[in-house]
């Protein structure tokens, strides 16, 4: 293997980056050839199923699996005793087992699992496992869990507080004293599910030497779930191999998947490969949702709209166990405080255990919650000050070179441009004059990270390598993987441009941890900047090595050689194909492919202080401004989003078509979050709407025309000037729709989702009031 | 479990086999015939990921018992391309960026295929009607409209059918 450090070459004439090339793996997807999690098969494969708790909170007195084990076709039954027995979870918050040890804490908690020759047998076997429970009192809501003397979800955690932070900046009380207007409101967000169309799925096998070999639809093949799987199996990390299959969506829900270690434990005990896929009902009820929050906010501004002070209490419903929720609530509390030039802030955030399914990561990582709170309040303050909501945002916007209250160093930032552009394309000024009951227009902005240094203490960054095969194809391996939104295409475009190859000469390999490096995976909108830069560095090194090899073949000064569209030339009329040069390299190195590694370490980032949360956690920040137009059906209360406009600062775009697609998809998810996605629970802690019939996702009929736009920008750190775009697309949607709805009704609904029932209640009240005033 | 003998065609190929009466067409296609292009999304007919054509009509394969496929002709996503040549719908989905993760795409393609059989020039409302039973969590549907219209143009203009 060759390691060459080469300067990155700015070669602008290749024209691959910045083009709307189709996804590199689209052909596999439209022909049905792409292999997803549940499509993987192995000879001798068994089928796995999980036995789950029917109780929200209970002690396990005994588990008797003898009868299940005797059922013909059953090959293994596993419980906690078949694991290493260690607590797993998010760093110091490790609070659960992959199978319950002696207590279950939500309806659906994993108790045992079965592997059998077919799914019907596995299903029958579950019913034969006898579990004796002693039912314990349960708490379902924030209020129940926080009440004095409330039953504890975890005996070791007093007051059910899983995690809390308190911090302040500036002089909050003095600043409030200077305000011309101070408003207070409480906002609530709902627990939406990522609802990827492919349920979680996994196939696990063990080789003759006890190494785990796992195929999974995971967003984080090299990251935390591999580590947790090794921990549950009691194996060193190097003995757990994960192949990333195609993913049928993830959106944060496939970062952390209990199904992976659970299936591996089954496969080890059965001594045969085991495949498991959750049913849709199981997936909705038993895998983490977005963390729902209740946020009390007091904010004050002076006459010009400048925000002077902010005081916040965030309470978040953690559910039974900490998945990634501590960092989600930290994000909800802090991130929005970097969108504007806040100087005086005081924030407390508490994460509360309840006896419901664990909550965790879903696109936006807490930022949609915090943004809903503050961006709603910005409109309330604008109204109070008789200001244009766009103007109050401009007055307070951060700008390049600004260091925020949390120490975030704002590098490239086109927030103001986004606001101006979204005003222009939406016809903001004109439409705001409509002033008609039932019609409204609203705006919201967003700041988001490109990776978060605080996620993994040991390091941050990405690794990739590129290997040139005998045919002159660049085989790109970036350990981060592709969760389906187009990372592979972005990597291919970067590699093609940097090396000087046509797109068809670049192949992006699927992640196999045996051959890829260590990586966290696709979350925190980190892939374009981190993975993209790693690929770019590897490509630059490959280009340099190809040029040196060509110079060796031809003779002459390496600096006179160039590569364009897969052809190496030296300016004298000599030329060779990259295939010829790559083969020459292989012959000259006893069969070794020309292979170069690249890595990227985000510059100037720190782990945020544990207590104060201060520190620049990301090397680039993405921005956007969105506008929603809504119409309310006054008879039914149904909210229709008429038009949606979104302008993003994603730096220089790598692929405009994919970038538009990211926005359109994020906005559609945001519409579901804003208008109807929610969990309904029975009094016994069972989720009542865990099917796609009752858990409503936006369909063709619910998503309006989405007009997208991009600010002209260029990030100094991102690859070829690009920034991430995955999460910021969903973050401002609920607040933009909420603000439009408040404009339509003249009254604000502060509790999401904005269902027809709630809206109808407001319509009835407002119309009754108007009628009364009309009579008077 | 009761079993029945059935014979049917999938993508033009004839099959004759014995299936349990509680098996779904989805399971028959995926587990027995190994045609995994057709996807499971919900098992209750709500997401459309398992859409296939049965005698020319789109059905949710998760709601159709395998025995009901007796004597029928099934078309799945694997049967759309003509040898090595992609169907215009497949090409349009690729070129218009009408897919991301691709999991809903096979079902989406089959519903769109059924639509275009009966409507050579669908407008946005007709596309929404025909595809409203196919959930996509990635794309926000926008580019799927473009792709279906593009495919209609390629299919029914160039050869003068319309």
PDB file of C-alpha atoms in Angstrom, chain A residues 232-490:
ATOM      1  CA  UNK A 232     -22.864  -7.593  24.008  1.00  0.00           C
ATOM      2  CA  UNK A 233     -21.059 -10.587  22.497  1.00  0.00           C
ATOM      3  CA  UNK A 234     -18.057 -10.119  24.793  1.00  0.00           C
ATOM      4  CA  UNK A 235     -15.742  -9.993  21.765  1.00  0.00           C
ATOM      5  CA  UNK A 236     -12.903  -7.651  20.843  1.00  0.00           C
ATOM      6  CA  UNK A 237     -14.012  -5.054  18.289  1.00  0.00           C
ATOM      7  CA  UNK A 238     -11.853  -6.590  15.556  1.00  0.00           C
ATOM      8  CA  UNK A 239     -13.861  -9.796  15.679  1.00  0.00           C
ATOM      9  CA  UNK A 240     -17.085  -8.108  14.645  1.00  0.00           C
ATOM     10  CA  UNK A 241     -17.417  -7.523  10.927  1.00  0.00           C
ATOM     11  CA  UNK A 242     -20.302  -5.494   9.577  1.00  0.00           C
ATOM     12  CA  UNK A 243     -21.302  -5.232   5.945  1.00  0.00           C
ATOM     13  CA  UNK A 244     -23.514  -2.272   5.173  1.00  0.00           C
ATOM     14  CA  UNK A 245     -26.352  -3.385   2.905  1.00  0.00           C
ATOM     15  CA  UNK A 246     -28.420  -0.879   0.975  1.00  0.00           C
ATOM     16  CA  UNK A 247     -30.637   0.991   3.435  1.00  0.00           C
ATOM     17  CA  UNK A 248     -34.299   1.613   2.835  1.00  0.00           C
ATOM     18  CA  UNK A 249     -34.013   4.932   4.634  1.00  0.00           C
ATOM     19  CA  UNK A 250     -32.573   5.689   8.044  1.00  0.00           C
ATOM     20  CA  UNK A 251     -32.978   9.368   8.978  1.00  0.00           C
ATOM     21  CA  UNK A 252     -31.261   8.813  12.324  1.00  0.00           C
ATOM     22  CA  UNK A 253     -33.288   5.717  13.214  1.00  0.00           C
ATOM     23  CA  UNK A 254     -30.633   3.297  11.998  1.00  0.00           C
ATOM     24  CA  UNK A 255     -27.677   4.673  13.905  1.00  0.00           C
ATOM     25  CA  UNK A 256     -28.357   2.475  16.893  1.00  0.00           C
ATOM     26  CA  UNK A 257     -30.132  -0.811  16.305  1.00  0.00           C
ATOM     27  CA  UNK A 258     -30.758  -3.417  18.988  1.00  0.00           C
ATOM     28  CA  UNK A 259     -31.622  -5.854  16.223  1.00  0.00           C
ATOM     29  CA  UNK A 260     -27.931  -6.206  15.334  1.00  0.00           C
ATOM     30  CA  UNK A 261     -26.535  -7.483  18.632  1.00  0.00           C
ATOM     31  CA  UNK A 262     -29.757  -9.427  19.269  1.00  0.00           C
ATOM     32  CA  UNK A 263     -29.438 -11.306  15.979  1.00  0.00           C
ATOM     33  CA  UNK A 264     -25.738 -11.915  16.567  1.00  0.00           C
ATOM     34  CA  UNK A 265     -26.426 -13.456  19.984  1.00  0.00           C
ATOM     35  CA  UNK A 266     -28.997 -15.761  18.370  1.00  0.00           C
ATOM     36  CA  UNK A 267     -26.636 -16.777  15.557  1.00  0.00           C
ATOM     37  CA  UNK A 268     -23.876 -17.619  17.983  1.00  0.00           C
ATOM     38  CA  UNK A 269     -26.089 -19.822  20.108  1.00  0.00           C
ATOM     39  CA  UNK A 270     -27.781 -21.500  17.123  1.00  0.00           C
ATOM     40  CA  UNK A 271     -24.483 -22.077  15.359  1.00  0.00           C
ATOM     41  CA  UNK A 272     -26.146 -21.051  12.117  1.00  0.00           C
ATOM     42  CA  UNK A 273     -26.787 -17.804  10.274  1.00  0.00           C
ATOM     43  CA  UNK A 274     -29.869 -15.982  11.527  1.00  0.00           C
ATOM     44  CA  UNK A 275     -31.888 -13.353   9.701  1.00  0.00           C
ATOM     45  CA  UNK A 276     -34.248 -11.034  11.483  1.00  0.00           C
ATOM     46  CA  UNK A 277     -36.477  -8.253  10.261  1.00  0.00           C
ATOM     47  CA  UNK A 278     -38.881  -6.339  12.455  1.00  0.00           C
ATOM     48  CA  UNK A 279     -42.503  -6.138  11.412  1.00  0.00           C
ATOM     49  CA  UNK A 280     -43.721  -2.601  10.753  1.00  0.00           C
ATOM     50  CA  UNK A 281     -45.762  -2.651  13.951  1.00  0.00           C
ATOM     51  CA  UNK A 282     -42.762  -3.798  15.961  1.00  0.00           C
ATOM     52  CA  UNK A 283     -40.526  -1.212  14.331  1.00  0.00           C
ATOM     53  CA  UNK A 284     -42.892   1.686  15.054  1.00  0.00           C
ATOM     54  CA  UNK A 285     -43.653   0.693  18.644  1.00  0.00           C
ATOM     55  CA  UNK A 286     -40.263  -0.590  19.786  1.00  0.00           C
ATOM     56  CA  UNK A 287     -37.541   1.477  18.100  1.00  0.00           C
ATOM     57  CA  UNK A 288     -36.686   5.045  19.095  1.00  0.00           C
ATOM     58  CA  UNK A 289     -38.720   8.074  18.052  1.00  0.00           C
ATOM     59  CA  UNK A 290     -37.732  11.718  18.072  1.00  0.00           C
ATOM     60  CA  UNK A 291     -37.337  12.973  21.676  1.00  0.00           C
ATOM     61  CA  UNK A 292     -40.546  14.874  22.525  1.00  0.00           C
ATOM     62  CA  UNK A 293     -40.004  18.042  24.511  1.00  0.00           C
ATOM     63  CA  UNK A 294     -41.818  20.648  26.555  1.00  0.00           C
ATOM     64  CA  UNK A 295     -39.941  23.926  26.389  1.00  0.00           C
ATOM     65  CA  UNK A 296     -40.661  26.986  28.464  1.00  0.00           C
ATOM     66  CA  UNK A 297     -39.150  30.086  26.900  1.00  0.00           C
ATOM     67  CA  UNK A 298     -38.872  33.701  28.008  1.00  0.00           C
ATOM     68  CA  UNK A 299     -37.318  36.069  25.514  1.00  0.00           C
ATOM     69  CA  UNK A 300     -36.925  39.829  25.454  1.00  0.00           C
ATOM     70  CA  UNK A 301     -35.953  42.356  22.801  1.00  0.00           C
ATOM     71  CA  UNK A 302     -35.416  46.057  22.452  1.00  0.00           C
ATOM     72  CA  UNK A 303     -37.495  48.311  20.180  1.00  0.00           C
ATOM     73  CA  UNK A 304     -35.336  47.547  17.127  1.00  0.00           C
ATOM     74  CA  UNK A 305     -36.010  43.821  17.478  1.00  0.00           C
ATOM     75  CA  UNK A 306     -32.563  43.003  18.811  1.00  0.00           C
ATOM     76  CA  UNK A 307     -32.904  40.034  21.182  1.00  0.00           C
ATOM     77  CA  UNK A 308     -31.335  40.937  24.510  1.00  0.00           C
ATOM     78  CA  UNK A 309     -32.103  38.000  26.751  1.00  0.00           C
ATOM     79  CA  UNK A 310     -33.304  34.418  26.673  1.00  0.00           C
ATOM     80  CA  UNK A 311     -34.250  32.087  29.491  1.00  0.00           C
ATOM     81  CA  UNK A 312     -35.215  28.496  28.788  1.00  0.00           C
ATOM     82  CA  UNK A 313     -36.344  25.364  30.558  1.00  0.00           C
ATOM     83  CA  UNK A 314     -36.361  22.267  28.378  1.00  0.00           C
ATOM     84  CA  UNK A 315     -37.987  19.081  29.650  1.00  0.00           C
ATOM     85  CA  UNK A 316     -37.596  16.032  27.469  1.00  0.00           C
ATOM     86  CA  UNK A 317     -39.327  12.669  27.606  1.00  0.00           C
ATOM     87  CA  UNK A 318     -36.522  10.136  27.359  1.00  0.00           C
ATOM     88  CA  UNK A 319     -38.601   6.989  27.464  1.00  0.00           C
ATOM     89  CA  UNK A 320     -37.138   3.951  29.180  1.00  0.00           C
ATOM     90  CA  UNK A 321     -33.478   4.042  28.178  1.00  0.00           C
ATOM     91  CA  UNK A 322     -30.830   6.493  27.007  1.00  0.00           C
ATOM     92  CA  UNK A 323     -30.008   5.773  23.398  1.00  0.00           C
ATOM     93  CA  UNK A 324     -28.536   9.037  22.131  1.00  0.00           C
ATOM     94  CA  UNK A 325     -31.037  11.183  24.000  1.00  0.00           C
ATOM     95  CA  UNK A 326     -28.591  13.038  26.306  1.00  0.00           C
ATOM     96  CA  UNK A 327     -26.852  14.569  23.312  1.00  0.00           C
ATOM     97  CA  UNK A 328     -30.206  15.163  21.611  1.00  0.00           C
ATOM     98  CA  UNK A 329     -31.492  17.301  24.479  1.00  0.00           C
ATOM     99  CA  UNK A 330     -28.164  19.144  24.667  1.00  0.00           C
ATOM    100  CA  UNK A 331     -28.602  19.899  20.966  1.00  0.00           C
ATOM    101  CA  UNK A 332     -32.189  21.065  21.415  1.00  0.00           C
ATOM    102  CA  UNK A 333     -31.091  23.444  24.155  1.00  0.00           C
ATOM    103  CA  UNK A 334     -27.902  24.857  22.661  1.00  0.00           C
ATOM    104  CA  UNK A 335     -27.973  24.737  18.859  1.00  0.00           C
ATOM    105  CA  UNK A 336     -30.630  27.341  18.228  1.00  0.00           C
ATOM    106  CA  UNK A 337     -28.712  29.719  20.502  1.00  0.00           C
ATOM    107  CA  UNK A 338     -26.103  29.953  17.723  1.00  0.00           C
ATOM    108  CA  UNK A 339     -28.508  31.031  14.958  1.00  0.00           C
ATOM    109  CA  UNK A 340     -28.784  34.559  16.318  1.00  0.00           C
ATOM    110  CA  UNK A 341     -26.432  36.854  18.185  1.00  0.00           C
ATOM    111  CA  UNK A 342     -27.629  35.856  21.645  1.00  0.00           C
ATOM    112  CA  UNK A 343     -25.438  37.241  24.404  1.00  0.00           C
ATOM    113  CA  UNK A 344     -27.436  36.727  27.577  1.00  0.00           C
ATOM    114  CA  UNK A 345     -28.880  33.280  28.027  1.00  0.00           C
ATOM    115  CA  UNK A 346     -29.796  31.022  30.908  1.00  0.00           C
ATOM    116  CA  UNK A 347     -30.835  27.496  30.115  1.00  0.00           C
ATOM    117  CA  UNK A 348     -31.757  24.400  32.034  1.00  0.00           C
ATOM    118  CA  UNK A 349     -32.539  21.152  30.275  1.00  0.00           C
ATOM    119  CA  UNK A 350     -33.683  17.934  31.945  1.00  0.00           C
ATOM    120  CA  UNK A 351     -34.100  14.536  30.390  1.00  0.00           C
ATOM    121  CA  UNK A 352     -36.788  12.533  32.177  1.00  0.00           C
ATOM    122  CA  UNK A 353     -37.239   8.773  32.203  1.00  0.00           C
ATOM    123  CA  UNK A 354     -40.727   7.390  31.514  1.00  0.00           C
ATOM    124  CA  UNK A 355     -42.054   3.862  30.914  1.00  0.00           C
ATOM    125  CA  UNK A 356     -42.364   4.275  27.176  1.00  0.00           C
ATOM    126  CA  UNK A 357     -40.237   3.309  24.221  1.00  0.00           C
ATOM    127  CA  UNK A 358     -36.802   4.932  24.282  1.00  0.00           C
ATOM    128  CA  UNK A 359     -36.444   8.098  22.266  1.00  0.00           C
ATOM    129  CA  UNK A 360     -33.391   9.106  20.297  1.00  0.00           C
ATOM    130  CA  UNK A 361     -32.187  10.381  16.985  1.00  0.00           C
ATOM    131  CA  UNK A 362     -34.289  11.441  14.030  1.00  0.00           C
ATOM    132  CA  UNK A 363     -33.039  13.873  11.368  1.00  0.00           C
ATOM    133  CA  UNK A 364     -32.136  17.094  13.119  1.00  0.00           C
ATOM    134  CA  UNK A 365     -30.976  15.571  16.408  1.00  0.00           C
ATOM    135  CA  UNK A 366     -32.998  17.848  18.714  1.00  0.00           C
ATOM    136  CA  UNK A 367     -32.599  20.926  16.568  1.00  0.00           C
ATOM    137  CA  UNK A 368     -36.159  20.809  15.138  1.00  0.00           C
ATOM    138  CA  UNK A 369     -37.453  20.913  18.713  1.00  0.00           C
ATOM    139  CA  UNK A 370     -35.332  23.877  19.850  1.00  0.00           C
ATOM    140  CA  UNK A 371     -35.915  25.661  16.562  1.00  0.00           C
ATOM    141  CA  UNK A 372     -39.685  25.267  16.869  1.00  0.00           C
ATOM    142  CA  UNK A 373     -39.502  27.001  20.244  1.00  0.00           C
ATOM    143  CA  UNK A 374     -37.257  29.940  19.316  1.00  0.00           C
ATOM    144  CA  UNK A 375     -38.491  30.504  15.769  1.00  0.00           C
ATOM    145  CA  UNK A 376     -42.086  30.615  17.029  1.00  0.00           C
ATOM    146  CA  UNK A 377     -41.017  33.160  19.636  1.00  0.00           C
ATOM    147  CA  UNK A 378     -39.214  35.270  17.020  1.00  0.00           C
ATOM    148  CA  UNK A 379     -42.531  35.695  15.218  1.00  0.00           C
ATOM    149  CA  UNK A 380     -44.325  36.486  18.473  1.00  0.00           C
ATOM    150  CA  UNK A 381     -41.794  39.210  19.232  1.00  0.00           C
ATOM    151  CA  UNK A 382     -42.006  40.553  15.667  1.00  0.00           C
ATOM    152  CA  UNK A 383     -45.773  40.775  15.997  1.00  0.00           C
ATOM    153  CA  UNK A 384     -45.483  42.576  19.337  1.00  0.00           C
ATOM    154  CA  UNK A 385     -43.005  45.038  17.825  1.00  0.00           C
ATOM    155  CA  UNK A 386     -45.014  45.382  14.581  1.00  0.00           C
ATOM    156  CA  UNK A 387     -41.984  44.189  12.632  1.00  0.00           C
ATOM    157  CA  UNK A 388     -41.708  42.022   9.530  1.00  0.00           C
ATOM    158  CA  UNK A 389     -40.729  38.528  10.760  1.00  0.00           C
ATOM    159  CA  UNK A 390     -38.003  38.500   8.111  1.00  0.00           C
ATOM    160  CA  UNK A 391     -36.581  41.749   9.460  1.00  0.00           C
ATOM    161  CA  UNK A 392     -36.305  40.628  13.094  1.00  0.00           C
ATOM    162  CA  UNK A 393     -34.325  37.628  11.855  1.00  0.00           C
ATOM    163  CA  UNK A 394     -31.985  39.809   9.817  1.00  0.00           C
ATOM    164  CA  UNK A 395     -31.462  42.126  12.787  1.00  0.00           C
ATOM    165  CA  UNK A 396     -30.267  39.206  14.906  1.00  0.00           C
ATOM    166  CA  UNK A 397     -28.605  36.922  12.347  1.00  0.00           C
ATOM    167  CA  UNK A 398     -25.077  35.646  12.879  1.00  0.00           C
ATOM    168  CA  UNK A 399     -22.558  36.426  10.150  1.00  0.00           C
ATOM    169  CA  UNK A 400     -19.146  35.215   8.976  1.00  0.00           C
ATOM    170  CA  UNK A 401     -16.473  35.764  11.604  1.00  0.00           C
ATOM    171  CA  UNK A 402     -18.964  35.922  14.471  1.00  0.00           C
ATOM    172  CA  UNK A 403     -18.274  33.823  17.561  1.00  0.00           C
ATOM    173  CA  UNK A 404     -21.545  32.745  19.158  1.00  0.00           C
ATOM    174  CA  UNK A 405     -22.549  32.497  22.790  1.00  0.00           C
ATOM    175  CA  UNK A 406     -21.418  28.877  22.711  1.00  0.00           C
ATOM    176  CA  UNK A 407     -18.073  29.654  21.148  1.00  0.00           C
ATOM    177  CA  UNK A 408     -19.108  28.490  17.675  1.00  0.00           C
ATOM    178  CA  UNK A 409     -16.854  30.113  15.115  1.00  0.00           C
ATOM    179  CA  UNK A 410     -19.128  31.018  12.239  1.00  0.00           C
ATOM    180  CA  UNK A 411     -17.112  30.511   9.091  1.00  0.00           C
ATOM    181  CA  UNK A 412     -19.023  30.643   5.817  1.00  0.00           C
ATOM    182  CA  UNK A 413     -22.551  31.922   6.464  1.00  0.00           C
ATOM    183  CA  UNK A 414     -25.114  33.104   3.935  1.00  0.00           C
ATOM    184  CA  UNK A 415     -28.051  33.269   6.341  1.00  0.00           C
ATOM    185  CA  UNK A 416     -29.033  36.806   5.328  1.00  0.00           C
ATOM    186  CA  UNK A 417     -28.806  35.916   1.655  1.00  0.00           C
ATOM    187  CA  UNK A 418     -31.075  32.909   2.338  1.00  0.00           C
ATOM    188  CA  UNK A 419     -33.659  35.171   3.995  1.00  0.00           C
ATOM    189  CA  UNK A 420     -33.611  37.704   1.148  1.00  0.00           C
ATOM    190  CA  UNK A 421     -33.773  34.984  -1.495  1.00  0.00           C
ATOM    191  CA  UNK A 422     -36.625  33.067   0.144  1.00  0.00           C
ATOM    192  CA  UNK A 423     -38.544  36.331   0.430  1.00  0.00           C
ATOM    193  CA  UNK A 424     -38.036  36.931  -3.265  1.00  0.00           C
ATOM    194  CA  UNK A 425     -38.998  33.475  -4.535  1.00  0.00           C
ATOM    195  CA  UNK A 426     -41.997  33.186  -2.225  1.00  0.00           C
ATOM    196  CA  UNK A 427     -43.409  36.630  -3.030  1.00  0.00           C
ATOM    197  CA  UNK A 428     -43.244  37.302   0.704  1.00  0.00           C
ATOM    198  CA  UNK A 429     -43.965  41.053   0.695  1.00  0.00           C
ATOM    199  CA  UNK A 430     -47.023  40.760  -1.531  1.00  0.00           C
ATOM    200  CA  UNK A 431     -48.479  37.647   0.087  1.00  0.00           C
ATOM    201  CA  UNK A 432     -48.108  39.063   3.594  1.00  0.00           C
ATOM    202  CA  UNK A 433     -50.596  41.755   2.622  1.00  0.00           C
ATOM    203  CA  UNK A 434     -53.338  39.155   2.101  1.00  0.00           C
ATOM    204  CA  UNK A 435     -54.447  39.396   5.711  1.00  0.00           C
ATOM    205  CA  UNK A 436     -57.301  36.924   5.242  1.00  0.00           C
ATOM    206  CA  UNK A 437     -58.580  34.671   8.026  1.00  0.00           C
ATOM    207  CA  UNK A 438     -57.657  31.097   7.192  1.00  0.00           C
ATOM    208  CA  UNK A 439     -54.677  31.941   4.973  1.00  0.00           C
ATOM    209  CA  UNK A 440     -51.189  32.490   6.351  1.00  0.00           C
ATOM    210  CA  UNK A 441     -47.555  32.730   5.443  1.00  0.00           C
ATOM    211  CA  UNK A 442     -44.660  32.076   7.812  1.00  0.00           C
ATOM    212  CA  UNK A 443     -40.892  31.940   7.901  1.00  0.00           C
ATOM    213  CA  UNK A 444     -38.246  30.063   9.829  1.00  0.00           C
ATOM    214  CA  UNK A 445     -34.461  29.845   9.723  1.00  0.00           C
ATOM    215  CA  UNK A 446     -31.937  27.208  10.757  1.00  0.00           C
ATOM    216  CA  UNK A 447     -28.336  26.699  11.710  1.00  0.00           C
ATOM    217  CA  UNK A 448     -26.902  23.190  11.725  1.00  0.00           C
ATOM    218  CA  UNK A 449     -23.554  21.501  12.233  1.00  0.00           C
ATOM    219  CA  UNK A 450     -21.403  19.496   9.815  1.00  0.00           C
ATOM    220  CA  UNK A 451     -20.340  16.853  12.289  1.00  0.00           C
ATOM    221  CA  UNK A 452     -20.093  17.283  16.028  1.00  0.00           C
ATOM    222  CA  UNK A 453     -16.757  16.910  17.804  1.00  0.00           C
ATOM    223  CA  UNK A 454     -18.605  16.033  21.015  1.00  0.00           C
ATOM    224  CA  UNK A 455     -20.154  12.820  19.649  1.00  0.00           C
ATOM    225  CA  UNK A 456     -17.105  10.584  20.085  1.00  0.00           C
ATOM    226  CA  UNK A 457     -14.465  11.777  22.551  1.00  0.00           C
ATOM    227  CA  UNK A 458     -11.517   9.839  21.101  1.00  0.00           C
ATOM    228  CA  UNK A 459     -11.407  11.616  17.752  1.00  0.00           C
ATOM    229  CA  UNK A 460     -13.341  13.315  14.989  1.00  0.00           C
ATOM    230  CA  UNK A 461     -12.970  13.090  11.234  1.00  0.00           C
ATOM    231  CA  UNK A 462     -13.147  10.585   8.431  1.00  0.00           C
ATOM    232  CA  UNK A 463     -11.044   8.142   6.497  1.00  0.00           C
ATOM    233  CA  UNK A 464     -11.194   6.851   2.929  1.00  0.00           C
ATOM    234  CA  UNK A 465      -9.005   5.108   0.431  1.00  0.00           C
ATOM    235  CA  UNK A 466      -8.933   4.794  -3.317  1.00  0.00           C
ATOM    236  CA  UNK A 467      -7.470   1.836  -5.134  1.00  0.00           C
ATOM    237  CA  UNK A 468      -6.814   1.919  -8.896  1.00  0.00           C
ATOM    238  CA  UNK A 469      -7.631  -1.410 -10.529  1.00  0.00           C
ATOM    239  CA  UNK A 470      -6.142  -2.909 -13.698  1.00  0.00           C
ATOM    240  CA  UNK A 471      -8.744  -1.180 -15.864  1.00  0.00           C
ATOM    241  CA  UNK A 472      -7.959   2.245 -14.500  1.00  0.00           C
ATOM    242  CA  UNK A 473     -11.085   2.409 -12.360  1.00  0.00           C
ATOM    243  CA  UNK A 474     -10.891   4.231  -9.064  1.00  0.00           C
ATOM    244  CA  UNK A 475     -12.455   2.076  -6.369  1.00  0.00           C
ATOM    245  CA  UNK A 476     -13.445   4.402  -3.543  1.00  0.00           C
ATOM    246  CA  UNK A 477     -13.974   3.122  -0.022  1.00  0.00           C
ATOM    247  CA  UNK A 478     -15.148   5.615   2.546  1.00  0.00           C
ATOM    248  CA  UNK A 479     -15.865   3.988   5.874  1.00  0.00           C
ATOM    249  CA  UNK A 480     -18.766   6.346   6.564  1.00  0.00           C
ATOM    250  CA  UNK A 481     -21.046   4.528   4.123  1.00  0.00           C
ATOM    251  CA  UNK A 482     -24.183   5.694   2.374  1.00  0.00           C
ATOM    252  CA  UNK A 483     -27.573   5.698   4.064  1.00  0.00           C
ATOM    253  CA  UNK A 484     -29.382   6.122   0.775  1.00  0.00           C
ATOM    254  CA  UNK A 485     -29.386   9.871   0.277  1.00  0.00           C
ATOM    255  CA  UNK A 486     -26.490   9.952  -2.203  1.00  0.00           C
ATOM    256  CA  UNK A 487     -23.187   9.987  -0.284  1.00  0.00           C
ATOM    257  CA  UNK A 488     -21.689   7.500  -2.769  1.00  0.00           C
ATOM    258  CA  UNK A 489     -22.468   9.831  -5.659  1.00  0.00           C
ATOM    259  CA  UNK A 490     -20.931  12.780  -3.835  1.00  0.00           C
TER     260      UNK A 490
END
